[in-house]
């Protein structure tokens, strides 16, 4: 993929049409409270003179608050500068690491080496855009001794409001709820795993969520893992069942078709190198999985998603996961670099926070990984909930103006597109 060509193209305007200031209310919690309070006072029959005074007070507060917000909002843009190159965006032409080439090592060990290596590469590429902060590395051990993790977190930066790159390598006994969930989602798994037996498991995975500060830069998520299941106490006999799972998806607040096409085309290129059926299958799977059913919209503009992948030899599947895992850097980080210096106002910031609220809804209500983590005894809650944004917003009955850029985003996530054409 020609990532450099995409990266150096000029930004296009969001819309040729004027944007109404009424699309997304520019009021904060104080102004909402004041409006409710004023309505209550009028209902109670307060005199018009007092009502007019309160209206004037609210206008003054709103003007003052907006001025304060506008002077600080977007101030980070002047301190941001996109680098001429971004590390690790050309994985196809790099020398492959030893864990990739050494087929004599157990697959679990190679997957562990891969996710640790990929974590370092992701951190370096993301940090190349961030002038003020670096990721904090938090290495932790499970209290029962069954595994460890490394959580790399960056908060309150200039380019990123919150970003996390987590690795976990854990083992244990499948809880009844976990076993039930596995058997229900896949008939093949149900044939291999008995509902009356006990099983141990091992998993090595990397999970990434990035929430940029600029509303025009999209949120992105990625995770890849290998899961192995053994009859309890019989690890030496080898796994009863083992599979790969994961994917990557993009969640913008504003629609830039060039960005979305670049993201999808980069992932498609990585998929096609292994199986041309992968991208269309996994893209459709992604659209169905990342859906906020209660809102009748997808979480974002999709990407790829797969689970229980065991249809080929483990070596071939490992190489596929290696490629799509590394392709995420080329697919996503240049988009942030391209959008992070675009000017924005309170309007765009509020819309970004509303969309982050929808993002949080999916993660807490539907996400399979979150549910699995929370059901795992001794789970590290801080790492599981790392995916949640630092800030979010819920406005009652928020409806963007028809034809506005915010409305365009809603129309986009209420249907699906082929972004590779």
CSV table of C-alpha atoms in Angstrom, one decimal:
chain,number,residue,atom,x,y,z
A,1,UNK,CA,0.0,0.0,0.0
A,2,UNK,CA,1.2,3.5,-0.8
A,3,UNK,CA,0.7,5.0,2.6
A,4,UNK,CA,3.1,7.8,1.9
A,5,UNK,CA,0.9,9.0,-1.0
A,6,UNK,CA,-2.2,9.2,1.2
A,7,UNK,CA,-0.3,10.9,4.0
A,8,UNK,CA,0.9,13.7,1.8
A,9,UNK,CA,-2.4,14.6,0.1
A,10,UNK,CA,-4.0,17.8,1.1
A,11,UNK,CA,-7.0,18.0,3.5
A,12,UNK,CA,-10.3,18.5,1.8
A,13,UNK,CA,-13.0,20.8,3.2
A,14,UNK,CA,-15.6,19.0,5.3
A,15,UNK,CA,-18.5,20.5,3.4
A,16,UNK,CA,-19.1,23.2,0.7
A,17,UNK,CA,-22.3,24.2,2.4
A,18,UNK,CA,-22.4,26.6,5.4
A,19,UNK,CA,-22.8,24.9,8.7
A,20,UNK,CA,-25.6,26.1,11.0
A,21,UNK,CA,-24.6,26.9,14.5
A,22,UNK,CA,-27.7,25.2,15.7
A,23,UNK,CA,-26.7,21.7,14.7
A,24,UNK,CA,-25.0,20.9,18.0
A,25,UNK,CA,-26.0,23.1,21.0
A,26,UNK,CA,-23.0,25.2,22.3
A,27,UNK,CA,-24.2,25.1,25.9
A,28,UNK,CA,-22.6,23.3,28.8
A,29,UNK,CA,-24.2,21.7,31.8
A,30,UNK,CA,-24.5,25.0,33.6
A,31,UNK,CA,-26.5,26.5,30.7
A,32,UNK,CA,-28.8,23.4,30.5
A,33,UNK,CA,-29.4,23.6,34.2
A,34,UNK,CA,-30.1,27.3,34.0
A,35,UNK,CA,-32.6,26.8,31.1
A,36,UNK,CA,-34.4,24.1,33.1
A,37,UNK,CA,-34.5,26.3,36.2
A,38,UNK,CA,-35.8,29.3,34.2
A,39,UNK,CA,-38.6,27.1,32.7
A,40,UNK,CA,-39.6,26.0,36.2
A,41,UNK,CA,-39.7,29.6,37.4
A,42,UNK,CA,-41.9,30.7,34.5
A,43,UNK,CA,-44.2,27.8,35.1
A,44,UNK,CA,-44.5,28.9,38.7
A,45,UNK,CA,-45.6,32.3,37.6
A,46,UNK,CA,-42.5,34.4,38.3
A,47,UNK,CA,-42.9,38.0,37.1
A,48,UNK,CA,-41.7,39.0,33.7
A,49,UNK,CA,-39.2,41.5,35.1
A,50,UNK,CA,-37.4,38.8,37.1
A,51,UNK,CA,-37.6,36.5,34.0
A,52,UNK,CA,-35.9,39.1,31.8
A,53,UNK,CA,-33.2,39.6,34.4
A,54,UNK,CA,-32.5,35.9,34.6
A,55,UNK,CA,-32.4,35.7,30.8
A,56,UNK,CA,-29.8,38.5,30.7
A,57,UNK,CA,-27.8,36.7,33.4
A,58,UNK,CA,-27.8,33.5,31.3
A,59,UNK,CA,-26.7,35.4,28.2
A,60,UNK,CA,-23.8,36.9,30.1
A,61,UNK,CA,-22.8,33.5,31.6
A,62,UNK,CA,-23.0,31.9,28.1
A,63,UNK,CA,-20.9,34.6,26.5
A,64,UNK,CA,-18.3,34.4,29.2
A,65,UNK,CA,-18.2,30.6,29.2
A,66,UNK,CA,-17.9,30.4,25.4
A,67,UNK,CA,-15.1,33.0,25.4
A,68,UNK,CA,-13.2,31.0,28.0
A,69,UNK,CA,-13.7,27.7,26.1
A,70,UNK,CA,-12.8,29.2,22.7
A,71,UNK,CA,-9.5,30.6,24.0
A,72,UNK,CA,-8.3,27.2,25.3
A,73,UNK,CA,-10.1,24.9,22.9
A,74,UNK,CA,-7.8,23.8,20.1
A,75,UNK,CA,-4.8,25.6,21.6
A,76,UNK,CA,-2.8,22.4,21.2
A,77,UNK,CA,-2.9,22.7,17.4
A,78,UNK,CA,0.0,25.2,17.5
A,79,UNK,CA,2.2,22.8,19.4
A,80,UNK,CA,1.5,19.8,17.0
A,81,UNK,CA,3.5,19.1,13.9
A,82,UNK,CA,3.2,16.0,11.8
A,83,UNK,CA,6.5,14.2,11.3
A,84,UNK,CA,7.9,13.7,7.8
A,85,UNK,CA,7.7,9.9,8.3
A,86,UNK,CA,5.9,7.7,10.7
A,87,UNK,CA,7.7,4.6,12.2
A,88,UNK,CA,6.7,1.1,11.2
A,89,UNK,CA,4.3,1.9,8.4
A,90,UNK,CA,6.2,-0.2,5.9
A,91,UNK,CA,6.1,-3.6,7.6
A,92,UNK,CA,6.0,-5.5,4.3
A,93,UNK,CA,9.6,-4.6,3.5
A,94,UNK,CA,11.1,-5.0,6.9
A,95,UNK,CA,13.2,-8.0,8.0
A,96,UNK,CA,10.9,-10.5,9.8
A,97,UNK,CA,11.7,-11.1,13.5
A,98,UNK,CA,12.9,-14.4,14.8
A,99,UNK,CA,9.6,-15.4,16.4
A,100,UNK,CA,8.0,-15.1,12.9
A,101,UNK,CA,10.6,-17.3,11.3
A,102,UNK,CA,11.2,-19.9,14.1
A,103,UNK,CA,8.5,-22.5,13.5
A,104,UNK,CA,10.0,-24.9,16.1
A,105,UNK,CA,8.7,-22.7,19.0
A,106,UNK,CA,5.2,-23.4,20.4
A,107,UNK,CA,2.6,-21.2,18.8
A,108,UNK,CA,1.5,-19.7,22.2
A,109,UNK,CA,5.1,-18.6,22.8
A,110,UNK,CA,5.4,-17.0,19.3
A,111,UNK,CA,2.1,-15.2,19.8
A,112,UNK,CA,3.3,-13.9,23.1
A,113,UNK,CA,6.5,-12.6,21.5
A,114,UNK,CA,4.4,-11.1,18.6
A,115,UNK,CA,2.0,-9.1,20.8
A,116,UNK,CA,4.9,-7.7,22.9
A,117,UNK,CA,6.7,-6.7,19.8
A,118,UNK,CA,3.6,-5.1,18.2
A,119,UNK,CA,2.9,-3.2,21.4
A,120,UNK,CA,6.4,-1.6,21.2
A,121,UNK,CA,5.9,-0.7,17.5
A,122,UNK,CA,2.4,0.8,18.2
A,123,UNK,CA,3.7,2.9,21.1
A,124,UNK,CA,6.6,4.2,19.0
A,125,UNK,CA,4.4,5.1,16.0
A,126,UNK,CA,1.7,6.8,18.2
A,127,UNK,CA,4.3,8.7,20.2
A,128,UNK,CA,5.8,10.1,17.0
A,129,UNK,CA,2.8,12.5,16.8
A,130,UNK,CA,2.7,13.4,20.5
A,131,UNK,CA,5.0,16.3,21.6
A,132,UNK,CA,4.1,16.6,25.3
A,133,UNK,CA,3.7,13.1,26.8
A,134,UNK,CA,4.9,9.6,26.6
A,135,UNK,CA,3.1,6.3,27.3
A,136,UNK,CA,3.2,5.2,30.9
A,137,UNK,CA,4.1,1.4,31.1
A,138,UNK,CA,2.3,-0.4,33.9
A,139,UNK,CA,3.4,-4.1,34.2
A,140,UNK,CA,1.1,-6.1,36.3
A,141,UNK,CA,0.8,-9.7,37.6
A,142,UNK,CA,-2.4,-11.5,38.3
A,143,UNK,CA,-2.9,-12.0,42.0
A,144,UNK,CA,-3.3,-15.8,41.5
A,145,UNK,CA,0.0,-15.9,39.5
A,146,UNK,CA,-1.7,-17.1,36.3
A,147,UNK,CA,-0.3,-14.5,33.9
A,148,UNK,CA,0.7,-10.9,33.4
A,149,UNK,CA,0.1,-7.9,31.3
A,150,UNK,CA,1.6,-4.6,30.3
A,151,UNK,CA,-0.7,-1.6,30.0
A,152,UNK,CA,0.7,1.3,28.1
A,153,UNK,CA,-1.5,4.4,28.7
A,154,UNK,CA,-1.2,8.0,27.5
A,155,UNK,CA,-3.7,10.5,28.9
A,156,UNK,CA,-4.2,14.3,28.5
A,157,UNK,CA,-1.7,14.7,25.6
A,158,UNK,CA,-1.8,17.2,22.8
A,159,UNK,CA,-2.5,14.7,20.0
A,160,UNK,CA,-4.3,12.1,22.2
A,161,UNK,CA,-6.8,12.7,24.9
A,162,UNK,CA,-6.5,9.0,25.8
A,163,UNK,CA,-4.7,6.1,24.2
A,164,UNK,CA,-4.0,2.6,25.4
A,165,UNK,CA,-2.0,-0.3,24.0
A,166,UNK,CA,-2.4,-3.3,26.3
A,167,UNK,CA,-0.9,-6.8,26.2
A,168,UNK,CA,-2.2,-9.6,28.3
A,169,UNK,CA,-0.9,-13.1,28.6
A,170,UNK,CA,-3.1,-15.1,31.0
A,171,UNK,CA,-4.3,-18.5,31.8
A,172,UNK,CA,-6.8,-20.1,34.1
A,173,UNK,CA,-10.0,-22.2,34.2
A,174,UNK,CA,-12.9,-21.3,32.1
A,175,UNK,CA,-15.8,-20.0,34.2
A,176,UNK,CA,-19.2,-21.7,33.4
A,177,UNK,CA,-20.5,-18.4,31.8
A,178,UNK,CA,-17.4,-18.2,29.6
A,179,UNK,CA,-17.8,-21.8,28.4
A,180,UNK,CA,-21.5,-21.3,27.8
A,181,UNK,CA,-20.8,-18.2,25.7
A,182,UNK,CA,-18.2,-20.0,23.6
A,183,UNK,CA,-20.5,-22.9,22.9
A,184,UNK,CA,-23.5,-20.8,22.0
A,185,UNK,CA,-21.7,-18.6,19.5
A,186,UNK,CA,-20.1,-21.4,17.4
A,187,UNK,CA,-21.5,-24.8,16.7
A,188,UNK,CA,-18.1,-26.2,16.0
A,189,UNK,CA,-16.9,-25.1,19.4
A,190,UNK,CA,-20.0,-26.7,21.0
A,191,UNK,CA,-19.0,-30.0,19.4
A,192,UNK,CA,-15.5,-29.9,20.8
A,193,UNK,CA,-16.2,-28.5,24.2
A,194,UNK,CA,-18.6,-30.4,26.5
A,195,UNK,CA,-20.9,-28.5,28.7
A,196,UNK,CA,-20.2,-30.9,31.6
A,197,UNK,CA,-16.4,-30.9,31.5
A,198,UNK,CA,-13.9,-28.4,33.0
A,199,UNK,CA,-11.4,-26.7,30.8
A,200,UNK,CA,-8.3,-24.6,31.2
A,201,UNK,CA,-7.3,-21.8,28.8
A,202,UNK,CA,-4.3,-19.7,27.7
A,203,UNK,CA,-4.6,-16.5,25.8
A,204,UNK,CA,-2.1,-14.0,24.5
A,205,UNK,CA,-3.4,-10.8,23.0
A,206,UNK,CA,-2.9,-7.1,22.3
A,207,UNK,CA,-5.6,-4.5,22.5
A,208,UNK,CA,-5.4,-0.9,21.3
A,209,UNK,CA,-7.9,2.0,21.6
A,210,UNK,CA,-7.0,5.6,20.6
A,211,UNK,CA,-9.1,8.6,21.3
A,212,UNK,CA,-7.5,11.6,19.7
A,213,UNK,CA,-8.1,15.1,21.0
A,214,UNK,CA,-9.1,16.7,17.7
A,215,UNK,CA,-12.7,16.0,16.8
A,216,UNK,CA,-11.7,15.6,13.1
A,217,UNK,CA,-9.3,12.8,14.0
A,218,UNK,CA,-11.2,9.4,14.4
A,219,UNK,CA,-11.1,7.0,17.3
A,220,UNK,CA,-9.7,3.6,16.4
A,221,UNK,CA,-9.6,0.2,18.0
A,222,UNK,CA,-7.7,-3.0,17.3
A,223,UNK,CA,-7.1,-6.3,19.0
A,224,UNK,CA,-5.6,-9.6,18.0
A,225,UNK,CA,-5.3,-12.7,20.2
A,226,UNK,CA,-4.7,-16.5,20.2
A,227,UNK,CA,-6.9,-18.6,22.5
A,228,UNK,CA,-6.1,-22.2,23.5
A,229,UNK,CA,-8.4,-24.5,25.4
A,230,UNK,CA,-7.2,-27.6,27.3
A,231,UNK,CA,-8.9,-30.3,29.3
A,232,UNK,CA,-8.4,-29.4,32.9
A,233,UNK,CA,-4.9,-30.5,34.0
A,234,UNK,CA,-3.9,-31.9,30.6
A,235,UNK,CA,-2.0,-29.1,29.0
A,236,UNK,CA,0.8,-31.5,28.0
A,237,UNK,CA,-1.6,-33.3,25.8
A,238,UNK,CA,-2.1,-30.2,23.7
A,239,UNK,CA,-5.1,-27.9,23.1
A,240,UNK,CA,-8.5,-29.4,22.5
A,241,UNK,CA,-9.3,-26.3,20.5
A,242,UNK,CA,-7.3,-23.2,19.5
A,243,UNK,CA,-8.1,-20.2,17.4
A,244,UNK,CA,-7.2,-16.7,16.4
A,245,UNK,CA,-9.5,-13.7,16.7
A,246,UNK,CA,-9.4,-10.0,16.4
A,247,UNK,CA,-9.8,-7.1,14.0
A,248,UNK,CA,-9.6,-3.3,13.6
A,249,UNK,CA,-12.2,-0.6,13.1
A,250,UNK,CA,-12.5,3.1,12.7
A,251,UNK,CA,-14.9,5.4,14.5
A,252,UNK,CA,-14.9,9.0,13.2
A,253,UNK,CA,-17.0,11.9,14.5
A,254,UNK,CA,-16.8,13.5,11.0
A,255,UNK,CA,-16.8,11.8,7.6
A,256,UNK,CA,-13.7,12.2,5.5
A,257,UNK,CA,-14.1,9.6,2.7
A,258,UNK,CA,-10.4,9.7,1.8
A,259,UNK,CA,-9.5,8.6,5.4
A,260,UNK,CA,-12.1,5.8,5.5
A,261,UNK,CA,-11.0,4.5,2.1
A,262,UNK,CA,-7.4,4.6,3.1
A,263,UNK,CA,-8.1,2.6,6.3
A,264,UNK,CA,-10.2,0.0,4.5
A,265,UNK,CA,-7.9,-0.4,1.5
A,266,UNK,CA,-4.9,-0.9,3.7
A,267,UNK,CA,-6.6,-3.6,5.7
A,268,UNK,CA,-7.9,-5.2,2.5
A,269,UNK,CA,-4.4,-5.3,1.0
A,270,UNK,CA,-3.1,-7.2,4.1
A,271,UNK,CA,-6.0,-9.6,3.9
A,272,UNK,CA,-5.7,-10.2,0.2
A,273,UNK,CA,-2.1,-11.3,0.6
A,274,UNK,CA,-3.4,-14.4,2.4
A,275,UNK,CA,-7.0,-15.1,1.2
A,276,UNK,CA,-9.1,-12.8,-1.0
A,277,UNK,CA,-12.2,-14.0,0.7
A,278,UNK,CA,-11.0,-12.6,4.1
A,279,UNK,CA,-11.7,-8.9,3.6
A,280,UNK,CA,-15.3,-9.1,2.3
A,281,UNK,CA,-16.1,-11.8,5.0
A,282,UNK,CA,-14.5,-10.0,7.9
A,283,UNK,CA,-15.7,-6.5,6.8
A,284,UNK,CA,-19.3,-7.8,6.8
A,285,UNK,CA,-18.7,-9.5,10.2
A,286,UNK,CA,-17.3,-6.2,11.5
A,287,UNK,CA,-20.4,-4.2,10.4
A,288,UNK,CA,-22.7,-6.7,12.1
A,289,UNK,CA,-20.6,-7.1,15.3
A,290,UNK,CA,-19.9,-3.4,16.0
A,291,UNK,CA,-23.6,-2.3,16.1
A,292,UNK,CA,-25.4,-0.4,18.7
A,293,UNK,CA,-28.6,-2.3,18.3
A,294,UNK,CA,-30.6,0.0,20.6
A,295,UNK,CA,-29.6,3.0,18.4
A,296,UNK,CA,-29.9,1.2,15.0
A,297,UNK,CA,-26.4,2.3,14.0
A,298,UNK,CA,-22.9,0.9,13.7
A,299,UNK,CA,-20.3,2.1,16.2
A,300,UNK,CA,-18.3,3.6,13.3
A,301,UNK,CA,-17.4,3.0,9.7
A,302,UNK,CA,-16.1,-0.5,10.3
A,303,UNK,CA,-13.0,-2.4,9.3
A,304,UNK,CA,-12.5,-6.1,9.8
A,305,UNK,CA,-13.5,-8.5,12.6
A,306,UNK,CA,-13.2,-12.3,13.0
A,307,UNK,CA,-13.3,-14.8,15.7
A,308,UNK,CA,-12.8,-18.6,16.1
A,309,UNK,CA,-10.5,-18.5,13.1
A,310,UNK,CA,-9.1,-22.1,12.7
A,311,UNK,CA,-9.9,-22.9,9.1
A,312,UNK,CA,-6.2,-23.2,8.0
A,313,UNK,CA,-2.9,-24.4,9.4
A,314,UNK,CA,-1.9,-22.4,12.5
A,315,UNK,CA,1.3,-21.2,10.8
A,316,UNK,CA,-0.6,-19.7,7.9
A,317,UNK,CA,-3.1,-18.0,10.3
A,318,UNK,CA,-0.3,-16.7,12.5
A,319,UNK,CA,1.3,-15.0,9.5
A,320,UNK,CA,-2.1,-13.5,8.5
A,321,UNK,CA,-2.5,-12.1,12.0
A,322,UNK,CA,1.0,-10.8,11.9
A,323,UNK,CA,0.3,-8.8,8.7
A,324,UNK,CA,-3.0,-7.4,9.7
A,325,UNK,CA,-1.7,-6.5,13.1
A,326,UNK,CA,1.1,-4.5,11.6
A,327,UNK,CA,-1.0,-3.0,8.8
A,328,UNK,CA,-3.1,-1.1,11.5
A,329,UNK,CA,-0.2,1.3,12.0
A,330,UNK,CA,-0.1,2.2,8.3
A,331,UNK,CA,-3.9,2.3,8.1
A,332,UNK,CA,-4.6,4.5,11.1
A,333,UNK,CA,-1.7,6.6,12.4
A,334,UNK,CA,-1.3,8.7,9.2
A,335,UNK,CA,-5.0,9.7,9.5
A,336,UNK,CA,-4.4,11.1,12.9
A,337,UNK,CA,-1.3,13.0,11.6
A,338,UNK,CA,-3.3,14.4,8.8
A,339,UNK,CA,-6.3,15.6,11.0
A,340,UNK,CA,-4.8,16.5,14.3
A,341,UNK,CA,-3.9,20.1,13.3
A,342,UNK,CA,-7.3,21.1,11.8
A,343,UNK,CA,-9.0,24.0,13.7
A,344,UNK,CA,-12.2,23.2,15.5
A,345,UNK,CA,-14.7,24.9,17.8
A,346,UNK,CA,-17.0,24.1,20.7
A,347,UNK,CA,-19.5,22.7,18.3
A,348,UNK,CA,-17.2,20.0,16.9
A,349,UNK,CA,-15.9,19.2,20.4
A,350,UNK,CA,-19.5,18.6,21.8
A,351,UNK,CA,-20.3,16.4,18.9
A,352,UNK,CA,-17.2,14.4,19.4
A,353,UNK,CA,-18.2,13.8,23.1
A,354,UNK,CA,-21.7,12.8,22.1
A,355,UNK,CA,-20.2,10.2,19.7
A,356,UNK,CA,-17.9,9.0,22.4
A,357,UNK,CA,-20.9,8.4,24.6
A,358,UNK,CA,-22.2,6.1,21.9
A,359,UNK,CA,-18.8,4.4,21.7
A,360,UNK,CA,-18.9,3.7,25.5
A,361,UNK,CA,-22.4,2.3,25.2
A,362,UNK,CA,-21.3,-0.4,22.8
A,363,UNK,CA,-18.3,-1.3,24.9
A,364,UNK,CA,-20.3,-1.7,28.1
A,365,UNK,CA,-23.4,-3.3,26.6
A,366,UNK,CA,-22.3,-5.5,23.7
A,367,UNK,CA,-18.5,-6.0,23.5
A,368,UNK,CA,-17.6,-9.6,23.9
A,369,UNK,CA,-14.1,-9.0,25.1
A,370,UNK,CA,-15.3,-6.7,27.8
A,371,UNK,CA,-17.8,-9.2,29.0
A,372,UNK,CA,-15.2,-12.0,28.9
A,373,UNK,CA,-12.8,-9.9,30.9
A,374,UNK,CA,-15.3,-9.0,33.5
A,375,UNK,CA,-16.3,-12.6,34.0
A,376,UNK,CA,-12.7,-13.8,34.5
A,377,UNK,CA,-11.9,-14.3,38.1
A,378,UNK,CA,-9.0,-12.0,39.3
A,379,UNK,CA,-9.4,-9.8,36.2
A,380,UNK,CA,-7.7,-6.4,36.1
A,381,UNK,CA,-10.6,-4.0,35.7
A,382,UNK,CA,-8.5,-0.9,34.9
A,383,UNK,CA,-7.0,-2.7,31.9
A,384,UNK,CA,-10.4,-4.1,30.7
A,385,UNK,CA,-12.0,-0.7,30.8
A,386,UNK,CA,-9.0,1.1,29.2
A,387,UNK,CA,-11.1,1.3,26.0
A,388,UNK,CA,-13.5,3.8,27.5
A,389,UNK,CA,-12.9,7.5,26.5
A,390,UNK,CA,-11.6,9.9,29.1
A,391,UNK,CA,-14.6,12.2,28.6
A,392,UNK,CA,-18.1,11.6,27.0
A,393,UNK,CA,-21.4,13.4,26.8
A,394,UNK,CA,-25.1,12.5,26.7
A,395,UNK,CA,-27.5,15.1,25.6
A,396,UNK,CA,-31.2,14.5,25.8
A,397,UNK,CA,-32.8,14.1,22.3
A,398,UNK,CA,-29.8,15.5,20.4
A,399,UNK,CA,-30.7,15.7,16.7
A,400,UNK,CA,-28.2,17.3,14.3
A,401,UNK,CA,-29.6,19.7,11.6
A,402,UNK,CA,-30.5,17.9,8.4
A,403,UNK,CA,-27.7,18.1,5.9
A,404,UNK,CA,-25.1,19.1,8.4
A,405,UNK,CA,-21.7,17.3,8.7
A,406,UNK,CA,-23.0,15.8,12.0
A,407,UNK,CA,-26.0,14.5,10.2
A,408,UNK,CA,-23.8,13.1,7.4
A,409,UNK,CA,-22.0,11.0,10.1
A,410,UNK,CA,-25.4,9.7,11.3
A,411,UNK,CA,-26.5,8.8,7.8
A,412,UNK,CA,-23.2,7.0,7.3
A,413,UNK,CA,-23.4,4.8,10.4
A,414,UNK,CA,-27.0,3.9,9.7
A,415,UNK,CA,-26.1,2.0,6.6
A,416,UNK,CA,-23.0,0.2,5.3
A,417,UNK,CA,-20.7,1.0,2.3
A,418,UNK,CA,-18.0,-0.7,0.3
A,419,UNK,CA,-15.2,1.7,1.1
A,420,UNK,CA,-12.6,0.0,-1.2
A,421,UNK,CA,-14.1,1.2,-4.5
